[in-house]
Amino acid sequence: MSHPLKVIIAGAGIGGLTAAVVLRHIGCEVEVYEQAPTLRTAGSGLSVMSNAVAALSSIGVNLNLEHFGAPVKCVEIRNIKDQLIRELPIPEVSSSNGFDSVCISRKALQEALLKQLDKNIIHVGAKVTQITESDEGVSVHFADGRETQGDLLIGADGFYSFVRDYVRGNQPIREADYICWLAITRYQHPQITPGYVAHYWGEGKRIGLIDIGGGEIYWWGTANMPTEQATHWQGSHRDILSYYEGWPDIVSDIISQTPSEDIISVAAQDRPFSSLWGKGRVTLLGDAAHPMLTTLGQGAGMAIEDAAVLGHMLKQQADPVAALRRYEEIRIPRAEMFVDISYTQSELEQQATPSSCQEREDALRFEPAENLRENFEQLLKFPVNELGVISK
Ligand SMILES: Cc1cc2nc3c(=O)[nH]c(=O)nc-3n(C[C@H](O)[C@H](O)[C@H](O)COP(=O)(O)OP(=O)(O)OC[C@H]3O[C@@H](n4cnc5c(N)ncnc54)[C@H](O)[C@@H]3O)c2cc1C
C-alpha cells in the first residue's frame, strides 16, 4: 500500500488510547472516535502490571508510568483479624521481567497516554452507530450524522461495544452477584508505605488498599449482594462501613475519611468468553473483546497487550486484514486464560462461609513458594517470543 494505513478506533478508553499510541508509533494514520462529549477523567485506580509495560516496551513505547503512579513494592493478603496470610511475589516477578508493575489513577494513565498523542486525532461526541465494509475499506457512521472512512476499524468501545455486536451479535452478560465500591482519597497511615498493596479477605467481602503515589490511596471494597441491589446502590459511606464492622481499624478509617460523593459503585459482571473477535476489516480490543472480572486487576493490562500485539502484526504483515486475523489468533488463548482465571478466582475470593474461607486461607498460606511464583510468572510475563519479534 503506498499511502499509510488509516485505522479508525471506536472508543477512547485505556484500550483505544493505547491502540492509538501504538499505531501512530508504527506509522499508521489514526482517528479515534469517542461517544462521550469529553474524555472521561474521573474514575478510580488501576494496576498496570509488568506484562502490560513489557508489551508496550516490545514495540518501542515507554509511557514512564513510574512517574505517574507508584511501582508496586509489597503485596499482602491479610484476613480480617489483620493477620498476614501471604505476601505475594508480584514485585520480584515483575523485576525479573525487567518492568515494575505500577498502581496508578485512571486519570494519570490517561494523561500518560494523551502525552504521546496529537489531540487532533481524537473526536468526541461521536457515537458509532453504523459500519459498512467494502473491498476498498470500511465506513463508519456516527449518531450525529458524521461519517469517516478507513482501511481498518478497531472496536475499543468497551463492555457494551457496538462494534462487538456488529462482529458477533449480542452476547449475554454474566452477573457475579456482588458490588464493587471504588475511591481515591488522600490518606496517610504508617502501614501504607510507598508501593504498598494490601487485600483483606473476609466472608463474602474484600477490601483492597493501594498506594498510587502522590499521597493518594486507591481503595476498593466488594460485598456479595444480588445484582439488582448492586446495580441500584444508593447507600452512603456509612452504609458501606456497616459491611466491614469488626474489620481492622485502617479499613473503617479510610472509608470514613472518604466523602460519599467520591465513592463509585459498580455491579461485578463479565461475559462468557467468545473466540470471535473480528471479520473483514474489523477487529475488537480490550473490554469489547474480552470483558473480565476485576480479580486479577488485568482488564486494562490485557487491553494494553492487545494494542501491542496488534501493532506488531500490522508491522509484520503486508496484508492488513491478514494482520487482524493473526492478531486475534495470537491474543485469544491468553485473553481466554485471563477471563477464566479472573472468574474462578473471583468465586474463590467471594466465598462466604467460615469453613470455605478457612480452606481458602489455608490453601494460600501453604501453597509452595515455587508454585505461587510460577503462577504469577504465567500472568506477568508478556509472551513476546510468540510474536516472532526480538524483545527490545
Ligand atoms: C471495579 C473495577 C476495577 C478495575 N481494576 C482494574 C485494575 O486494577 N487493573 C486493570 O488492568 N484493569 C482494571 N479494571 C478493568 C479496566 O478498567 C478495563 O478492563 C479497561 O478500562 C478497559 O478499557 P477499554 O478501553 O477496553 O474499555 P473502556 O474503558 O470501557 O472504554 C471504552 C470507551 O468506548 C466508548 N464507547 C462505547 N461505545 C461507543 C460507541 N458506540 N462509539 C464511540 N465510543 C464508544 C466509551 O464511552 C468508553 O470511553 C477494573 C474494572 C472495574 C470495573
Short mmCIF file of C-alpha atoms and ligand atoms in Angstrom, two decimals:
data_model
loop_
_atom_site.label_atom_id
_atom_site.label_comp_id
_atom_site.label_asym_id
_atom_site.label_seq_id
_atom_site.Cartn_x
_atom_site.Cartn_y
_atom_site.Cartn_z
CA MET A 1 0.00 0.00 0.00
CA SER A 2 1.51 3.36 -0.99
CA HIS A 3 -0.40 5.56 1.50
CA PRO A 4 -0.07 4.96 5.26
CA LEU A 5 -2.67 2.57 6.61
CA LYS A 6 -5.64 4.51 8.00
CA VAL A 7 -7.07 2.98 11.17
CA ILE A 8 -10.31 4.13 12.81
CA ILE A 9 -10.58 3.40 16.54
CA ALA A 10 -14.00 3.36 18.22
CA GLY A 11 -13.64 4.32 21.90
CA ALA A 12 -11.11 6.47 23.76
CA GLY A 13 -10.80 4.40 26.94
CA ILE A 14 -7.48 2.92 28.03
CA GLY A 15 -7.65 0.36 25.19
CA GLY A 16 -8.49 2.84 22.41
CA LEU A 17 -5.90 5.41 23.50
CA THR A 18 -3.18 2.76 23.87
CA ALA A 19 -4.00 1.40 20.41
CA ALA A 20 -3.76 4.96 19.06
CA VAL A 21 -0.32 5.45 20.66
CA VAL A 22 1.00 2.13 19.32
CA LEU A 23 -0.45 2.53 15.81
CA ARG A 24 0.83 6.11 15.48
CA HIS A 25 4.21 4.83 16.69
CA ILE A 26 4.38 2.32 13.81
CA GLY A 27 3.37 4.96 11.25
CA CYS A 28 -0.38 4.43 10.77
CA GLU A 29 -2.77 7.30 10.25
CA VAL A 30 -5.19 7.09 13.20
CA GLU A 31 -8.57 8.61 14.05
CA VAL A 32 -10.17 7.93 17.46
CA TYR A 33 -13.93 8.40 17.93
CA GLU A 34 -15.40 8.62 21.44
CA GLN A 35 -19.13 8.77 22.16
CA ALA A 36 -18.77 10.85 25.35
CA PRO A 37 -18.80 14.65 24.95
CA THR A 38 -15.39 14.89 26.69
CA LEU A 39 -12.69 12.40 27.58
CA ARG A 40 -13.64 10.88 30.92
CA THR A 41 -11.12 11.89 33.58
CA ALA A 42 -12.99 10.70 36.66
CA GLY A 43 -12.70 7.17 37.91
CA SER A 44 -10.69 5.17 40.29
CA GLY A 45 -7.36 3.41 40.27
CA LEU A 46 -5.80 0.64 38.22
CA SER A 47 -2.86 -1.68 38.36
CA VAL A 48 -0.83 -1.73 35.15
CA MET A 49 1.05 -4.94 35.66
CA SER A 50 4.54 -5.76 34.47
CA ASN A 51 3.26 -7.77 31.46
CA ALA A 52 1.46 -4.70 30.07
CA VAL A 53 4.52 -2.47 30.48
CA ALA A 54 6.65 -5.17 28.80
CA ALA A 55 4.17 -5.41 25.91
CA LEU A 56 4.47 -1.69 25.21
CA SER A 57 8.23 -1.81 25.52
CA SER A 58 8.41 -4.69 22.99
CA ILE A 59 7.11 -2.29 20.33
CA GLY A 60 9.21 0.65 21.50
CA VAL A 61 6.64 2.58 23.55
CA ASN A 62 7.55 3.74 27.06
CA LEU A 63 4.91 5.69 28.99
CA ASN A 64 7.21 6.28 32.02
CA LEU A 65 4.36 5.18 34.26
CA GLU A 66 6.61 5.17 37.33
CA HIS A 67 6.39 9.00 37.15
CA PHE A 68 2.57 8.90 37.05
CA GLY A 69 1.84 6.22 39.68
CA ALA A 70 3.53 4.00 42.29
CA PRO A 71 5.70 0.99 41.36
CA VAL A 72 4.47 -1.99 43.40
CA LYS A 73 6.87 -2.89 46.24
CA CYS A 74 4.81 -5.15 48.51
CA VAL A 75 1.55 -7.10 48.05
CA GLU A 76 -0.02 -8.62 51.15
CA ILE A 77 -3.11 -10.79 51.53
CA ARG A 78 -4.49 -10.39 55.07
CA ASN A 79 -7.51 -11.71 56.95
CA ILE A 80 -9.93 -9.57 58.93
CA LYS A 81 -8.06 -10.31 62.16
CA ASP A 82 -5.25 -8.38 60.44
CA GLN A 83 -3.07 -11.48 60.22
CA LEU A 84 -0.83 -11.78 57.18
CA ILE A 85 -1.94 -14.79 55.12
CA ARG A 86 0.76 -14.46 52.47
CA GLU A 87 2.95 -11.89 50.79
CA LEU A 88 2.64 -12.34 47.01
CA PRO A 89 5.82 -12.41 44.87
CA ILE A 90 4.49 -9.78 42.42
CA PRO A 91 7.32 -7.23 42.90
CA GLU A 92 10.03 -9.91 42.46
CA VAL A 93 8.40 -11.49 39.39
CA SER A 94 7.85 -8.03 37.88
CA SER A 95 11.51 -7.06 38.47
CA SER A 96 12.72 -10.32 36.95
CA ASN A 97 10.75 -9.36 33.79
CA GLY A 98 12.64 -6.08 33.80
CA PHE A 99 9.48 -3.95 34.32
CA ASP A 100 7.76 -2.83 37.52
CA SER A 101 4.01 -3.27 37.96
CA VAL A 102 2.56 0.19 38.62
CA CYS A 103 -0.57 1.27 40.52
CA ILE A 104 -1.98 4.48 39.12
CA SER A 105 -5.17 6.53 38.87
CA ARG A 106 -7.14 6.21 35.63
CA LYS A 107 -6.73 9.94 35.19
CA ALA A 108 -2.93 9.70 35.39
CA LEU A 109 -2.82 6.74 33.00
CA GLN A 110 -4.99 8.67 30.56
CA GLU A 111 -2.64 11.67 30.89
CA ALA A 112 0.39 9.46 30.22
CA LEU A 113 -1.27 8.17 27.03
CA LEU A 114 -2.51 11.58 25.85
CA LYS A 115 1.01 12.97 26.25
CA GLN A 116 2.06 10.68 23.39
CA LEU A 117 -0.76 11.74 21.06
CA ASP A 118 -1.72 14.69 18.89
CA LYS A 119 -5.12 15.63 20.42
CA ASN A 120 -6.48 16.49 16.95
CA ILE A 121 -6.84 12.79 16.14
CA ILE A 122 -9.43 12.35 18.94
CA HIS A 123 -13.04 13.20 18.08
CA VAL A 124 -15.52 13.35 20.96
CA GLY A 125 -19.32 13.27 20.92
CA ALA A 126 -19.01 10.66 18.16
CA LYS A 127 -21.09 7.55 18.84
CA VAL A 128 -20.58 4.79 16.28
CA THR A 129 -23.99 3.68 15.01
CA GLN A 130 -23.30 2.02 11.66
CA ILE A 131 -20.46 0.11 10.00
CA THR A 132 -20.24 -0.67 6.28
CA GLU A 133 -17.42 -2.63 4.65
CA SER A 134 -16.37 -2.86 1.01
CA ASP A 135 -13.31 -4.13 -0.89
CA GLU A 136 -11.82 -0.64 -0.64
CA GLY A 137 -12.28 -0.03 3.07
CA VAL A 138 -14.62 0.45 5.99
CA SER A 139 -17.09 3.32 6.52
CA VAL A 140 -18.19 4.31 9.99
CA HIS A 141 -21.27 6.44 10.67
CA PHE A 142 -21.96 8.37 13.87
CA ALA A 143 -25.17 9.29 15.69
CA ASP A 144 -24.81 12.98 14.81
CA GLY A 145 -24.60 12.28 11.07
CA ARG A 146 -20.82 12.39 10.75
CA GLU A 147 -19.08 9.71 8.70
CA THR A 148 -15.49 8.59 8.15
CA GLN A 149 -13.64 6.01 6.04
CA GLY A 150 -10.53 3.97 6.75
CA ASP A 151 -8.67 0.78 5.91
CA LEU A 152 -9.45 -0.86 9.27
CA LEU A 153 -11.78 -0.39 12.25
CA ILE A 154 -10.73 -1.31 15.80
CA GLY A 155 -13.64 -1.71 18.23
CA ALA A 156 -12.24 -0.50 21.56
CA ASP A 157 -15.68 0.57 22.71
CA GLY A 158 -15.80 -1.31 25.99
CA PHE A 159 -18.19 -3.63 27.79
CA TYR A 160 -21.31 -2.53 25.84
CA SER A 161 -19.48 -2.48 22.49
CA PHE A 162 -21.46 -1.61 19.36
CA VAL A 163 -18.61 -2.98 17.22
CA ARG A 164 -18.76 -6.34 19.05
CA ASP A 165 -22.48 -6.56 18.27
CA TYR A 166 -21.61 -5.89 14.60
CA VAL A 167 -18.99 -8.70 14.66
CA ARG A 168 -20.79 -11.38 16.63
CA GLY A 169 -24.29 -10.24 17.64
CA ASN A 170 -25.49 -9.60 21.15
CA GLN A 171 -23.58 -11.51 23.85
CA PRO A 172 -25.03 -12.46 27.24
CA ILE A 173 -23.83 -10.76 30.44
CA ARG A 174 -22.65 -12.94 33.33
CA GLU A 175 -23.61 -11.32 36.65
CA ALA A 176 -21.33 -12.11 39.60
CA ASP A 177 -23.79 -11.03 42.33
CA TYR A 178 -21.51 -8.70 44.21
CA ILE A 179 -20.84 -4.99 44.30
CA CYS A 180 -17.52 -3.16 43.92
CA TRP A 181 -17.05 0.20 45.65
CA LEU A 182 -14.10 2.26 44.43
CA ALA A 183 -12.50 5.50 45.56
CA ILE A 184 -9.31 7.51 45.54
CA THR A 185 -8.59 9.59 48.61
CA ARG A 186 -5.69 11.44 50.22
CA TYR A 187 -4.75 9.31 53.20
CA GLN A 188 -1.72 8.58 55.36
CA HIS A 189 -1.10 5.59 57.59
CA PRO A 190 2.19 4.04 58.76
CA GLN A 191 1.12 0.69 57.25
CA ILE A 192 0.88 2.21 53.76
CA THR A 193 4.49 2.63 52.66
CA PRO A 194 5.43 3.58 49.05
CA GLY A 195 4.24 0.89 46.61
CA TYR A 196 2.17 -0.91 49.27
CA VAL A 197 -0.82 -3.07 48.31
CA ALA A 198 -2.99 -4.99 50.81
CA HIS A 199 -6.02 -7.13 50.09
CA TYR A 200 -8.16 -8.11 53.09
CA TRP A 201 -10.25 -11.25 52.65
CA GLY A 202 -13.48 -11.67 54.66
CA GLU A 203 -16.65 -13.72 54.31
CA GLY A 204 -18.25 -12.65 51.02
CA LYS A 205 -16.41 -9.32 51.24
CA ARG A 206 -12.99 -7.95 50.42
CA ILE A 207 -11.13 -4.65 50.66
CA GLY A 208 -8.03 -3.52 48.76
CA LEU A 209 -5.79 -0.63 49.88
CA ILE A 210 -3.34 0.55 47.26
CA ASP A 211 -0.73 3.30 47.19
CA ILE A 212 -0.92 5.12 43.84
CA GLY A 213 1.70 7.76 44.68
CA GLY A 214 1.43 11.50 45.37
CA GLY A 215 -0.16 10.90 48.79
CA GLU A 216 -3.22 9.25 47.24
CA ILE A 217 -4.63 5.85 48.12
CA TYR A 218 -6.92 3.87 45.86
CA TRP A 219 -9.26 1.62 47.82
CA TRP A 220 -11.88 -0.81 46.61
CA GLY A 221 -14.32 -2.98 48.51
CA THR A 222 -16.62 -5.81 47.48
CA ALA A 223 -19.66 -7.40 49.13
CA ASN A 224 -21.92 -10.19 47.94
CA MET A 225 -25.41 -8.94 47.10
CA PRO A 226 -28.00 -9.56 44.38
CA THR A 227 -27.09 -7.83 41.12
CA GLU A 228 -30.33 -5.83 41.20
CA GLN A 229 -29.31 -4.27 44.54
CA ALA A 230 -25.69 -3.76 43.41
CA THR A 231 -26.78 -2.05 40.19
CA HIS A 232 -29.05 0.41 42.01
CA TRP A 233 -26.81 1.00 45.04
CA GLN A 234 -27.69 4.35 46.66
CA GLY A 235 -26.02 3.93 50.06
CA SER A 236 -23.69 6.37 51.81
CA HIS A 237 -20.25 5.57 53.16
CA ARG A 238 -21.95 4.80 56.50
CA ASP A 239 -23.88 2.03 54.76
CA ILE A 240 -20.64 0.76 53.25
CA LEU A 241 -18.99 0.87 56.69
CA SER A 242 -21.71 -1.39 58.08
CA TYR A 243 -20.42 -4.17 55.80
CA TYR A 244 -16.98 -4.01 57.42
CA GLU A 245 -17.83 -3.85 61.13
CA GLY A 246 -15.13 -5.57 63.20
CA TRP A 247 -12.54 -5.33 60.40
CA PRO A 248 -9.10 -3.78 61.09
CA ASP A 249 -9.27 -0.07 62.04
CA ILE A 250 -7.47 1.03 58.88
CA VAL A 251 -10.44 -0.22 56.81
CA SER A 252 -13.12 1.73 58.68
CA ASP A 253 -10.77 4.72 58.95
CA ILE A 254 -10.16 5.07 55.21
CA ILE A 255 -13.84 4.54 54.34
CA SER A 256 -14.92 7.12 56.97
CA GLN A 257 -12.46 9.65 55.62
CA THR A 258 -13.72 9.31 52.04
CA PRO A 259 -16.65 11.60 51.17
CA SER A 260 -19.68 9.65 49.91
CA GLU A 261 -19.67 11.55 46.62
CA ASP A 262 -16.14 10.28 45.86
CA ILE A 263 -17.17 6.62 46.08
CA ILE A 264 -18.17 4.91 42.85
CA SER A 265 -20.15 1.67 42.85
CA VAL A 266 -20.42 -0.92 40.08
CA ALA A 267 -22.02 -4.36 39.91
CA ALA A 268 -19.40 -7.03 39.16
CA GLN A 269 -20.00 -8.59 35.75
CA ASP A 270 -18.28 -10.09 32.74
CA ARG A 271 -19.35 -12.01 29.64
CA PRO A 272 -18.67 -15.66 28.77
CA PHE A 273 -15.56 -15.73 26.57
CA SER A 274 -16.06 -15.76 22.81
CA SER A 275 -13.34 -16.54 20.26
CA LEU A 276 -15.00 -14.49 17.52
CA TRP A 277 -13.22 -11.14 17.62
CA GLY A 278 -13.40 -9.88 14.09
CA LYS A 279 -14.48 -10.12 10.49
CA GLY A 280 -13.19 -8.46 7.35
CA ARG A 281 -11.59 -5.12 8.15
CA VAL A 282 -12.90 -5.01 11.73
CA THR A 283 -11.49 -6.36 14.98
CA LEU A 284 -12.05 -5.91 18.72
CA LEU A 285 -9.70 -4.88 21.52
CA GLY A 286 -9.90 -4.56 25.32
CA ASP A 287 -13.22 -4.98 27.14
CA ALA A 288 -15.08 -5.08 23.81
CA ALA A 289 -13.25 -8.34 23.05
CA HIS A 290 -12.79 -9.92 26.48
CA PRO A 291 -14.52 -8.26 29.45
CA MET A 292 -13.30 -9.90 32.64
CA LEU A 293 -13.96 -9.67 36.36
CA THR A 294 -11.53 -7.46 38.23
CA THR A 295 -9.94 -10.13 40.45
CA LEU A 296 -6.57 -10.18 38.68
CA GLY A 297 -6.50 -6.40 38.11
CA GLN A 298 -5.59 -7.07 34.48
CA GLY A 299 -8.50 -5.75 32.36
CA ALA A 300 -6.60 -2.65 31.28
CA GLY A 301 -3.37 -4.65 31.12
CA MET A 302 -4.94 -7.04 28.62
CA ALA A 303 -6.18 -4.10 26.51
CA ILE A 304 -2.60 -2.77 26.51
CA GLU A 305 -1.21 -6.19 25.49
CA ASP A 306 -3.83 -6.33 22.69
CA ALA A 307 -2.69 -2.95 21.37
CA ALA A 308 0.98 -4.00 21.36
CA VAL A 309 0.29 -7.30 19.55
CA LEU A 310 -1.92 -5.52 17.01
CA GLY A 311 0.95 -3.12 16.35
CA HIS A 312 3.42 -5.98 15.87
CA MET A 313 1.12 -7.78 13.44
CA LEU A 314 0.37 -4.69 11.35
CA LYS A 315 4.12 -4.06 11.18
CA GLN A 316 4.91 -7.63 10.16
CA GLN A 317 2.14 -8.43 7.66
CA ALA A 318 1.77 -6.70 4.30
CA ASP A 319 -1.96 -7.54 4.15
CA PRO A 320 -3.73 -5.57 6.93
CA VAL A 321 -6.77 -7.87 7.01
CA ALA A 322 -4.48 -10.90 7.44
CA ALA A 323 -2.73 -8.96 10.23
CA LEU A 324 -6.05 -8.57 12.09
CA ARG A 325 -6.72 -12.32 11.89
CA ARG A 326 -3.19 -13.13 13.07
CA TYR A 327 -3.60 -10.65 15.96
CA GLU A 328 -6.82 -12.41 17.01
CA GLU A 329 -5.20 -15.84 16.71
CA ILE A 330 -2.33 -14.80 18.99
CA ARG A 331 -4.41 -12.95 21.57
CA ILE A 332 -7.38 -15.30 22.01
CA PRO A 333 -5.74 -18.08 24.11
CA ARG A 334 -4.10 -15.66 26.55
CA ALA A 335 -7.19 -13.45 26.87
CA GLU A 336 -9.35 -16.53 27.48
CA MET A 337 -6.96 -17.68 30.21
CA PHE A 338 -7.30 -14.29 31.97
CA VAL A 339 -11.12 -14.25 31.69
CA ASP A 340 -11.30 -17.79 33.11
CA ILE A 341 -8.83 -17.26 35.95
CA SER A 342 -10.49 -13.95 36.89
CA TYR A 343 -13.84 -15.74 37.08
CA THR A 344 -12.71 -18.74 39.16
CA GLN A 345 -10.52 -16.59 41.41
CA SER A 346 -13.47 -14.23 41.94
CA GLU A 347 -15.65 -17.15 43.08
CA LEU A 348 -12.92 -18.21 45.49
CA GLU A 349 -12.31 -14.73 46.86
CA GLN A 350 -16.04 -14.03 47.41
CA GLN A 351 -16.54 -17.28 49.41
CA ALA A 352 -18.91 -16.53 52.26
CA THR A 353 -18.97 -19.45 54.71
CA PRO A 354 -16.47 -19.69 57.60
CA SER A 355 -15.31 -23.17 56.52
CA SER A 356 -14.76 -22.26 52.84
CA CYS A 357 -12.95 -19.08 53.89
CA GLN A 358 -10.67 -21.06 56.22
CA GLU A 359 -9.94 -23.53 53.39
CA ARG A 360 -9.16 -20.64 51.04
CA GLU A 361 -6.84 -19.08 53.62
CA ASP A 362 -5.02 -22.36 54.30
CA ALA A 363 -4.64 -23.06 50.58
CA LEU A 364 -2.86 -19.75 50.03
CA ARG A 365 -0.85 -19.91 53.26
CA PHE A 366 0.57 -23.36 52.47
CA GLU A 367 0.92 -23.10 48.67
CA PRO A 368 4.55 -24.00 47.87
CA ALA A 369 6.52 -20.84 47.06
CA GLU A 370 7.65 -22.17 43.67
CA ASN A 371 4.03 -22.87 42.59
CA LEU A 372 2.98 -19.38 43.60
CA ARG A 373 5.88 -17.87 41.70
CA GLU A 374 5.16 -19.97 38.59
CA ASN A 375 1.50 -18.88 38.63
CA PHE A 376 2.48 -15.23 38.72
CA GLU A 377 5.15 -15.71 36.05
CA GLN A 378 2.48 -17.08 33.71
CA LEU A 379 0.36 -13.97 34.26
CA LEU A 380 3.04 -11.29 34.46
CA LYS A 381 5.29 -12.43 31.63
CA PHE A 382 4.27 -10.95 28.27
CA PRO A 383 4.90 -13.78 25.75
CA VAL A 384 6.93 -11.68 23.33
CA ASN A 385 8.73 -14.71 21.85
CA GLU A 386 5.46 -15.98 20.37
CA LEU A 387 5.25 -12.86 18.20
CA GLY A 388 8.36 -13.59 16.17
CA VAL A 389 9.99 -10.32 17.27
CA ILE A 390 13.09 -9.65 19.28
CA SER A 391 12.35 -8.03 22.63
CA LYS A 392 13.78 -4.51 22.95
C1 LIG B 1 -14.15 -2.05 39.58
C2 LIG B 1 -13.11 -2.20 38.52
C3 LIG B 1 -11.77 -2.27 38.86
C4 LIG B 1 -10.80 -2.49 37.88
N1 LIG B 1 -9.48 -2.58 38.24
C5 LIG B 1 -8.55 -2.82 37.29
C6 LIG B 1 -7.16 -2.90 37.61
O1 LIG B 1 -6.74 -2.74 38.76
N2 LIG B 1 -6.28 -3.16 36.61
C7 LIG B 1 -6.69 -3.33 35.32
O2 LIG B 1 -5.83 -3.57 34.45
N3 LIG B 1 -7.98 -3.25 34.98
C8 LIG B 1 -8.92 -3.00 35.92
N4 LIG B 1 -10.23 -2.91 35.58
C9 LIG B 1 -10.62 -3.16 34.20
C10 LIG B 1 -10.35 -1.98 33.32
O3 LIG B 1 -10.92 -0.82 33.86
C11 LIG B 1 -10.95 -2.25 31.95
O4 LIG B 1 -10.64 -3.55 31.54
C12 LIG B 1 -10.36 -1.27 30.97
O5 LIG B 1 -10.58 0.05 31.37
C13 LIG B 1 -10.99 -1.50 29.60
O6 LIG B 1 -10.62 -0.48 28.75
P1 LIG B 1 -11.33 -0.35 27.35
O7 LIG B 1 -10.67 0.80 26.69
O8 LIG B 1 -11.35 -1.66 26.66
O9 LIG B 1 -12.86 -0.02 27.68
P2 LIG B 1 -13.47 1.29 28.36
O10 LIG B 1 -12.57 1.87 29.35
O11 LIG B 1 -14.85 0.93 28.76
O12 LIG B 1 -13.54 2.33 27.15
C14 LIG B 1 -14.47 2.20 26.11
C15 LIG B 1 -14.75 3.59 25.55
O13 LIG B 1 -15.56 3.44 24.38
C16 LIG B 1 -16.57 4.44 24.40
N5 LIG B 1 -17.69 3.94 23.59
C17 LIG B 1 -18.60 3.00 23.91
N6 LIG B 1 -19.47 2.80 22.90
C18 LIG B 1 -19.10 3.65 21.90
C19 LIG B 1 -19.60 3.91 20.59
N7 LIG B 1 -20.68 3.26 20.09
N8 LIG B 1 -18.97 4.84 19.82
C20 LIG B 1 -17.87 5.51 20.30
N9 LIG B 1 -17.37 5.32 21.54
C21 LIG B 1 -17.96 4.38 22.33
C22 LIG B 1 -16.90 4.59 25.88
O14 LIG B 1 -17.53 5.82 26.15
C23 LIG B 1 -15.52 4.47 26.52
O15 LIG B 1 -14.87 5.72 26.64
C24 LIG B 1 -11.21 -2.65 36.53
C25 LIG B 1 -12.56 -2.54 36.17
C26 LIG B 1 -13.51 -2.32 37.16
C27 LIG B 1 -14.97 -2.23 36.77
#
